[in-house]
Amino acid sequence: MKGILLCAGNGTRMQPFTFSLPKPLLPVMNRPLIDHAIEKFQAAGIQEIGLVINPSQQAIADHINTAYKGQKIELLVQRKQLGIAHALRSVQDFIGEETFALLLGDNLLTGPLRALVQSAADGKSSLLLKRVPNPQEFGVALVDKKQSRILKLEEKPSVPKSDLAVMGAYVFQPAIFDAINAIQPSGRGEYEITDAIQWLIDHDYPVTYRETLLPIFDVGTHSRWLEANTWMMAEQGQGEVSIGRNTSVEKCVFLGNVHVGDDCILENAVIGPNVSLQNGCVVKECRIENSILLAGAAVQTRQSIRDSILGQGAVVKGDTIRGVVRCILGDKSVYELYEQESDT
């Protein structure tokens, strides 16, 4: 079985970070999202992977060529972004007549893929489903539990008939390409994967499912990015502190679930819980928790920092005695705190 990882989206909801870094390269516990997805494929025995990117995402190509040199990962280009089903048109030659697994490059799965892969035996396609409190924001599946098959899919229904949401992990048979070529664009001008799957169902192709109870993170907002990072660090080891090479630590207190990269400088700070620092970060004098600092970011203030994301080379400095600071800073931004003097 081959794997397909879709990474060609523009990531507009994750700006300002995606101005300089494609969303699939945003780090969760200091590793790019696509690394976590590739790891899921490989753990399920899928070694031959097609990575769909758009022409502007040279950074993803560079990462793959460096981190996965010699592995069976092929870059495939989608020149227009018109939906998931449209993206699959660009992989048909790569897939041929084989069954394949599909993941979305901005999703973080927390469970293994093997059960989903095994459910697609005997010529079936299979979808990963999860019960959610807000099904109107997802593709929703109506299922026949006795026969373990999907009866109908609805894309973001205003009045959902089910709380089982499609979670961005699929196994398809080659018939999906017939479905994609048969459907028309939706009202928003995209070729919807739900329409293609519904075409399979309507033409008597078997579509089954697996339901998961584990969290799945769509890293599509800043808050969900922080949530994914927090969960991943806790899963790796409750209270773990990891310090990279050539990192200087002086008079710091670590409160657990802290992941520090290489070549960082940490002085007189209380760090954690749930803090990830990429390579080259500087943290001095502050209290910082539940935050992500990308490469070269710096916090040099006596202020408490919480629920924050700092882009590459971004800086928080200065002092004020009022409250806790939360900030979302793009690359090379500077946020300076100061205490305003009273007019009296």
CSV table of C-alpha atoms in Angstrom, one decimal:
chain,number,residue,atom,x,y,z
A,1,MET,CA,0.0,0.0,0.0
A,2,LYS,CA,1.1,3.5,-0.8
A,3,GLY,CA,0.5,6.7,1.3
A,4,ILE,CA,-0.5,10.2,0.1
A,5,LEU,CA,0.0,13.2,2.3
A,6,LEU,CA,-1.7,16.4,1.2
A,7,CYS,CA,0.3,19.6,2.0
A,8,ALA,CA,-0.6,22.0,-0.8
A,9,GLY,CA,-2.9,24.4,1.1
A,10,ASN,CA,-2.0,28.0,1.7
A,11,GLY,CA,-2.5,28.0,5.5
A,12,THR,CA,-4.1,31.4,5.6
A,13,ARG,CA,-5.6,30.8,9.0
A,14,MET,CA,-2.2,30.3,10.5
A,15,GLN,CA,-0.7,33.6,9.4
A,16,PRO,CA,1.6,35.3,10.3
A,17,PHE,CA,3.6,32.1,10.7
A,18,THR,CA,2.7,30.7,7.3
A,19,PHE,CA,4.0,33.9,5.6
A,20,SER,CA,7.5,32.3,5.8
A,21,LEU,CA,6.9,28.7,6.7
A,22,PRO,CA,4.4,26.3,5.0
A,23,LYS,CA,1.8,25.1,7.6
A,24,PRO,CA,2.9,21.4,7.3
A,25,LEU,CA,6.4,22.5,8.6
A,26,LEU,CA,5.0,24.2,11.7
A,27,PRO,CA,6.4,22.3,14.7
A,28,VAL,CA,4.6,20.3,17.3
A,29,MET,CA,7.0,19.4,20.0
A,30,ASN,CA,9.8,20.8,17.8
A,31,ARG,CA,9.0,18.4,14.9
A,32,PRO,CA,7.2,19.5,11.7
A,33,LEU,CA,3.6,18.3,11.4
A,34,ILE,CA,4.5,16.3,8.3
A,35,ASP,CA,7.1,14.3,10.2
A,36,HIS,CA,4.4,13.1,12.6
A,37,ALA,CA,2.3,12.1,9.6
A,38,ILE,CA,5.1,10.3,7.8
A,39,GLU,CA,5.9,8.5,11.1
A,40,LYS,CA,2.2,7.2,11.2
A,41,PHE,CA,2.5,5.9,7.6
A,42,GLN,CA,5.8,4.1,8.4
A,43,ALA,CA,4.5,2.6,11.6
A,44,ALA,CA,1.6,1.1,9.6
A,45,GLY,CA,4.0,-0.5,7.2
A,46,ILE,CA,3.6,2.1,4.4
A,47,GLN,CA,7.0,3.1,3.1
A,48,GLU,CA,6.2,4.5,-0.3
A,49,ILE,CA,4.7,8.0,0.1
A,50,GLY,CA,3.6,10.7,-2.2
A,51,LEU,CA,3.7,14.2,-0.8
A,52,VAL,CA,1.4,16.7,-2.6
A,53,ILE,CA,2.7,20.3,-2.5
A,54,ASN,CA,2.1,23.5,-4.4
A,55,PRO,CA,4.8,25.2,-6.5
A,56,SER,CA,5.6,27.8,-3.8
A,57,GLN,CA,6.4,25.3,-1.1
A,58,GLN,CA,10.1,24.8,-1.8
A,59,ALA,CA,10.8,24.7,1.9
A,60,ILE,CA,8.8,21.4,2.2
A,61,ALA,CA,10.8,19.9,-0.7
A,62,ASP,CA,14.1,21.0,1.0
A,63,HIS,CA,13.0,19.4,4.3
A,64,ILE,CA,12.1,16.1,2.6
A,65,ASN,CA,15.3,16.0,0.6
A,66,THR,CA,17.3,16.6,3.7
A,67,ALA,CA,15.5,14.7,6.4
A,68,TYR,CA,14.3,11.7,4.3
A,69,LYS,CA,17.1,11.3,1.9
A,70,GLY,CA,17.1,7.9,0.3
A,71,GLN,CA,13.6,7.0,1.4
A,72,LYS,CA,10.7,6.4,-0.9
A,73,ILE,CA,9.0,9.8,-0.7
A,74,GLU,CA,8.0,11.4,-3.9
A,75,LEU,CA,7.0,15.1,-4.3
A,76,LEU,CA,3.9,15.7,-6.4
A,77,VAL,CA,2.8,19.2,-7.5
A,78,GLN,CA,-0.8,20.5,-7.3
A,79,ARG,CA,-0.8,23.8,-9.3
A,80,LYS,CA,-4.3,24.9,-8.2
A,81,GLN,CA,-5.9,24.3,-4.8
A,82,LEU,CA,-9.5,23.3,-5.5
A,83,GLY,CA,-10.2,20.9,-2.7
A,84,ILE,CA,-9.0,17.5,-1.5
A,85,ALA,CA,-10.6,15.5,-4.3
A,86,HIS,CA,-8.9,17.9,-6.8
A,87,ALA,CA,-5.6,17.3,-5.1
A,88,LEU,CA,-6.0,13.6,-5.6
A,89,ARG,CA,-6.1,14.0,-9.4
A,90,SER,CA,-2.4,14.9,-9.2
A,91,VAL,CA,-1.5,11.5,-7.6
A,92,GLN,CA,-3.4,9.1,-10.0
A,93,ASP,CA,-0.3,8.2,-12.0
A,94,PHE,CA,1.7,7.7,-8.8
A,95,ILE,CA,-1.0,5.4,-7.3
A,96,GLY,CA,-1.8,3.4,-10.4
A,97,GLU,CA,-4.2,0.5,-9.5
A,98,GLU,CA,-3.2,0.2,-5.9
A,99,THR,CA,-5.0,0.7,-2.6
A,100,PHE,CA,-3.7,3.8,-0.8
A,101,ALA,CA,-3.9,5.6,2.5
A,102,LEU,CA,-4.5,9.4,2.6
A,103,LEU,CA,-3.7,11.9,5.4
A,104,LEU,CA,-4.0,15.6,5.5
A,105,GLY,CA,-0.7,17.5,6.2
A,106,ASP,CA,-2.2,19.8,8.8
A,107,ASN,CA,-3.8,17.1,10.9
A,108,LEU,CA,-2.1,15.5,13.9
A,109,LEU,CA,-3.4,12.0,14.5
A,110,THR,CA,-2.7,10.6,17.9
A,111,GLY,CA,-3.5,7.0,17.3
A,112,PRO,CA,-2.0,4.4,14.9
A,113,LEU,CA,-3.2,3.9,11.3
A,114,ARG,CA,-2.9,0.1,11.3
A,115,ALA,CA,-6.6,-0.6,12.3
A,116,LEU,CA,-7.8,1.8,9.5
A,117,VAL,CA,-5.6,0.1,7.0
A,118,GLN,CA,-6.7,-3.4,8.0
A,119,SER,CA,-10.4,-2.4,7.8
A,120,ALA,CA,-9.9,-1.7,4.1
A,121,ALA,CA,-9.4,-5.4,3.2
A,122,ASP,CA,-11.4,-7.1,0.4
A,123,GLY,CA,-11.7,-4.1,-1.9
A,124,LYS,CA,-13.2,-1.7,0.6
A,125,SER,CA,-12.5,1.9,1.2
A,126,SER,CA,-12.4,3.1,4.8
A,127,LEU,CA,-12.7,6.4,6.8
A,128,LEU,CA,-11.6,7.4,10.3
A,129,LEU,CA,-14.5,8.8,12.3
A,130,LYS,CA,-14.8,10.4,15.7
A,131,ARG,CA,-17.7,11.7,17.7
A,132,VAL,CA,-17.5,15.5,18.1
A,133,PRO,CA,-19.6,18.1,20.0
A,134,ASN,CA,-19.7,20.4,16.9
A,135,PRO,CA,-20.5,18.2,13.9
A,136,GLN,CA,-21.8,21.1,11.8
A,137,GLU,CA,-18.1,22.1,11.4
A,138,PHE,CA,-17.1,18.8,9.8
A,139,GLY,CA,-18.1,16.3,7.1
A,140,VAL,CA,-20.6,14.0,8.9
A,141,ALA,CA,-21.2,10.3,8.4
A,142,LEU,CA,-24.4,8.3,8.8
A,143,VAL,CA,-23.5,4.7,9.4
A,144,ASP,CA,-25.0,1.2,9.6
A,145,LYS,CA,-23.3,-0.2,12.7
A,146,LYS,CA,-24.4,-3.8,12.1
A,147,GLN,CA,-22.8,-3.9,8.7
A,148,SER,CA,-20.0,-1.5,9.6
A,149,ARG,CA,-20.5,0.6,6.5
A,150,ILE,CA,-21.2,4.3,5.7
A,151,LEU,CA,-24.6,5.1,4.3
A,152,LYS,CA,-24.3,8.8,3.6
A,153,LEU,CA,-21.9,11.8,4.0
A,154,GLU,CA,-22.9,15.4,4.5
A,155,GLU,CA,-20.4,18.3,4.3
A,156,LYS,CA,-20.8,20.7,7.2
A,157,PRO,CA,-24.6,20.3,7.6
A,158,SER,CA,-26.5,23.1,9.4
A,159,VAL,CA,-28.6,20.5,11.1
A,160,PRO,CA,-26.4,17.4,11.5
A,161,LYS,CA,-28.1,14.0,11.6
A,162,SER,CA,-25.0,12.4,13.3
A,163,ASP,CA,-22.1,13.4,15.5
A,164,LEU,CA,-19.7,11.1,13.7
A,165,ALA,CA,-17.2,13.4,11.9
A,166,VAL,CA,-14.8,12.5,9.2
A,167,MET,CA,-11.3,13.1,10.6
A,168,GLY,CA,-9.0,13.4,7.6
A,169,ALA,CA,-7.6,9.8,7.5
A,170,TYR,CA,-8.8,7.5,4.6
A,171,VAL,CA,-7.9,4.3,2.8
A,172,PHE,CA,-9.1,4.3,-0.8
A,173,GLN,CA,-9.4,1.8,-3.6
A,174,PRO,CA,-8.5,3.0,-7.2
A,175,ALA,CA,-12.2,3.5,-7.9
A,176,ILE,CA,-12.0,6.8,-6.0
A,177,PHE,CA,-10.5,8.3,-9.2
A,178,ASP,CA,-13.6,7.4,-11.2
A,179,ALA,CA,-15.6,9.2,-8.5
A,180,ILE,CA,-13.4,12.3,-8.6
A,181,ASN,CA,-13.7,12.5,-12.4
A,182,ALA,CA,-17.5,12.2,-12.1
A,183,ILE,CA,-18.3,14.9,-9.5
A,184,GLN,CA,-18.8,18.6,-10.0
A,185,PRO,CA,-17.4,21.5,-7.9
A,186,SER,CA,-19.4,22.3,-4.8
A,187,GLY,CA,-21.0,25.7,-4.1
A,188,ARG,CA,-17.7,27.0,-2.8
A,189,GLY,CA,-16.0,26.0,-6.1
A,190,GLU,CA,-14.1,23.0,-4.7
A,191,TYR,CA,-14.1,19.3,-5.5
A,192,GLU,CA,-15.2,17.9,-2.2
A,193,ILE,CA,-13.8,14.5,-1.0
A,194,THR,CA,-17.2,13.9,0.7
A,195,ASP,CA,-18.9,14.2,-2.7
A,196,ALA,CA,-16.5,11.7,-4.2
A,197,ILE,CA,-17.0,9.2,-1.4
A,198,GLN,CA,-20.8,9.6,-1.7
A,199,TRP,CA,-20.4,8.8,-5.4
A,200,LEU,CA,-18.7,5.5,-4.4
A,201,ILE,CA,-21.6,4.7,-2.0
A,202,ASP,CA,-24.2,5.6,-4.5
A,203,HIS,CA,-22.5,3.3,-7.1
A,204,ASP,CA,-22.4,0.3,-4.6
A,205,TYR,CA,-18.7,0.5,-3.8
A,206,PRO,CA,-18.3,-0.7,-0.2
A,207,VAL,CA,-17.1,2.1,2.2
A,208,THR,CA,-16.5,1.1,5.8
A,209,TYR,CA,-15.1,3.0,8.8
A,210,ARG,CA,-13.2,2.9,12.0
A,211,GLU,CA,-14.2,5.0,15.0
A,212,THR,CA,-11.5,6.5,17.3
A,213,LEU,CA,-11.8,7.7,20.8
A,214,LEU,CA,-8.3,9.4,20.7
A,215,PRO,CA,-7.8,13.1,20.1
A,216,ILE,CA,-7.2,14.4,16.6
A,217,PHE,CA,-5.9,17.9,16.1
A,218,ASP,CA,-6.7,20.0,13.1
A,219,VAL,CA,-3.8,22.5,13.5
A,220,GLY,CA,-5.8,25.2,11.8
A,221,THR,CA,-5.8,27.9,14.5
A,222,HIS,CA,-3.2,29.2,16.9
A,223,SER,CA,-5.1,27.8,19.9
A,224,ARG,CA,-5.4,24.3,18.4
A,225,TRP,CA,-1.6,24.4,17.6
A,226,LEU,CA,-1.0,25.1,21.3
A,227,GLU,CA,-3.4,22.3,22.3
A,228,ALA,CA,-1.7,19.8,20.0
A,229,ASN,CA,1.7,20.7,21.3
A,230,THR,CA,0.5,20.3,24.9
A,231,TRP,CA,-1.1,16.9,24.2
A,232,MET,CA,2.0,15.6,22.4
A,233,MET,CA,4.4,16.6,25.2
A,234,ALA,CA,2.2,15.0,27.8
A,235,GLU,CA,1.9,11.8,25.7
A,236,GLN,CA,5.6,11.6,25.3
A,237,GLY,CA,6.2,11.6,29.0
A,238,GLN,CA,4.3,13.4,31.8
A,239,GLY,CA,6.7,15.9,33.4
A,240,GLU,CA,9.5,15.2,31.0
A,241,VAL,CA,12.2,17.9,30.5
A,242,SER,CA,14.3,17.5,27.3
A,243,ILE,CA,17.4,19.8,26.8
A,244,GLY,CA,19.2,19.9,23.4
A,245,ARG,CA,22.9,20.0,22.6
A,246,ASN,CA,25.0,23.1,23.5
A,247,THR,CA,22.1,24.7,25.4
A,248,SER,CA,23.2,26.8,28.4
A,249,VAL,CA,21.0,26.6,31.5
A,250,GLU,CA,21.7,28.8,34.6
A,251,LYS,CA,19.4,29.2,37.6
A,252,CYS,CA,16.3,27.9,35.9
A,253,VAL,CA,13.3,26.0,37.3
A,254,PHE,CA,11.5,23.5,35.0
A,255,LEU,CA,7.9,22.6,35.8
A,256,GLY,CA,7.7,19.6,33.4
A,257,ASN,CA,6.6,19.0,29.8
A,258,VAL,CA,9.4,21.2,28.5
A,259,HIS,CA,11.2,20.5,25.2
A,260,VAL,CA,14.2,22.7,24.5
A,261,GLY,CA,16.2,22.6,21.2
A,262,ASP,CA,19.9,23.0,20.6
A,263,ASP,CA,22.0,26.2,21.2
A,264,CYS,CA,19.5,27.9,23.5
A,265,ILE,CA,20.3,30.2,26.4
A,266,LEU,CA,18.2,29.9,29.5
A,267,GLU,CA,18.8,32.1,32.5
A,268,ASN,CA,16.9,33.0,35.7
A,269,ALA,CA,13.6,31.7,34.4
A,270,VAL,CA,10.7,29.5,35.4
A,271,ILE,CA,9.9,27.4,32.3
A,272,GLY,CA,6.8,25.2,31.9
A,273,PRO,CA,4.7,23.4,31.9
A,274,ASN,CA,4.0,22.8,28.2
A,275,VAL,CA,6.8,24.9,26.6
A,276,SER,CA,8.6,24.1,23.4
A,277,LEU,CA,11.7,26.1,22.4
A,278,GLN,CA,13.3,25.5,19.0
A,279,ASN,CA,17.0,25.8,18.3
A,280,GLY,CA,18.7,29.1,19.2
A,281,CYS,CA,16.0,30.5,21.6
A,282,VAL,CA,16.8,32.8,24.5
A,283,VAL,CA,14.7,32.9,27.6
A,284,LYS,CA,15.8,35.2,30.5
A,285,GLU,CA,14.3,36.4,33.8
A,286,CYS,CA,10.7,35.5,32.9
A,287,ARG,CA,8.0,32.9,33.8
A,288,ILE,CA,6.8,31.2,30.7
A,289,GLU,CA,4.2,28.4,30.3
A,290,ASN,CA,2.0,26.8,27.6
A,291,SER,CA,3.9,28.4,24.7
A,292,ILE,CA,5.8,27.7,21.5
A,293,LEU,CA,9.0,29.6,20.5
A,294,LEU,CA,10.2,29.0,16.9
A,295,ALA,CA,13.9,29.1,16.1
A,296,GLY,CA,15.9,32.1,17.4
A,297,ALA,CA,13.0,33.7,19.3
A,298,ALA,CA,13.8,35.4,22.6
A,299,VAL,CA,11.9,36.4,25.8
A,300,GLN,CA,13.9,38.8,28.0
A,301,THR,CA,11.5,40.2,30.5
A,302,ARG,CA,10.5,39.8,34.2
A,303,GLN,CA,6.9,39.4,33.0
A,304,SER,CA,4.9,36.2,33.0
A,305,ILE,CA,4.2,34.9,29.4
A,306,ARG,CA,1.4,32.4,28.8
A,307,ASP,CA,-0.4,30.8,25.9
A,308,SER,CA,1.9,32.5,23.4
A,309,ILE,CA,3.6,31.7,20.1
A,310,LEU,CA,6.7,33.5,18.9
A,311,GLY,CA,7.8,33.3,15.3
A,312,GLN,CA,11.4,32.9,14.1
A,313,GLY,CA,13.6,35.6,15.6
A,314,ALA,CA,10.7,37.3,17.4
A,315,VAL,CA,11.5,39.1,20.6
A,316,VAL,CA,9.5,40.0,23.8
A,317,LYS,CA,11.4,42.4,26.0
A,318,GLY,CA,11.0,45.1,28.7
A,319,ASP,CA,9.0,45.1,31.9
A,320,THR,CA,5.6,45.9,33.4
A,321,ILE,CA,4.0,44.8,36.6
A,322,ARG,CA,0.5,44.4,35.3
A,323,GLY,CA,-0.9,41.0,34.6
A,324,VAL,CA,0.2,38.1,32.3
A,325,VAL,CA,1.2,38.6,28.7
A,326,ARG,CA,-0.3,36.6,25.9
A,327,CYS,CA,1.1,37.3,22.4
A,328,ILE,CA,1.1,35.9,18.9
A,329,LEU,CA,4.2,37.3,17.1
A,330,GLY,CA,5.2,36.7,13.5
A,331,ASP,CA,8.8,36.3,12.5
A,332,LYS,CA,11.3,39.0,13.6
A,333,SER,CA,8.6,41.0,15.4
A,334,VAL,CA,9.4,42.9,18.6
A,335,TYR,CA,7.0,43.3,21.5
A,336,GLU,CA,8.3,45.7,24.1
A,337,LEU,CA,6.7,46.0,27.5
A,338,TYR,CA,7.0,49.1,29.6
A,339,GLU,CA,5.4,50.8,32.6
A,340,GLN,CA,3.7,54.0,31.6
A,341,GLU,CA,4.4,56.9,34.0
A,342,SER,CA,1.4,58.5,35.7
A,343,ASP,CA,0.5,62.1,34.6
A,344,THR,CA,0.2,62.9,38.3
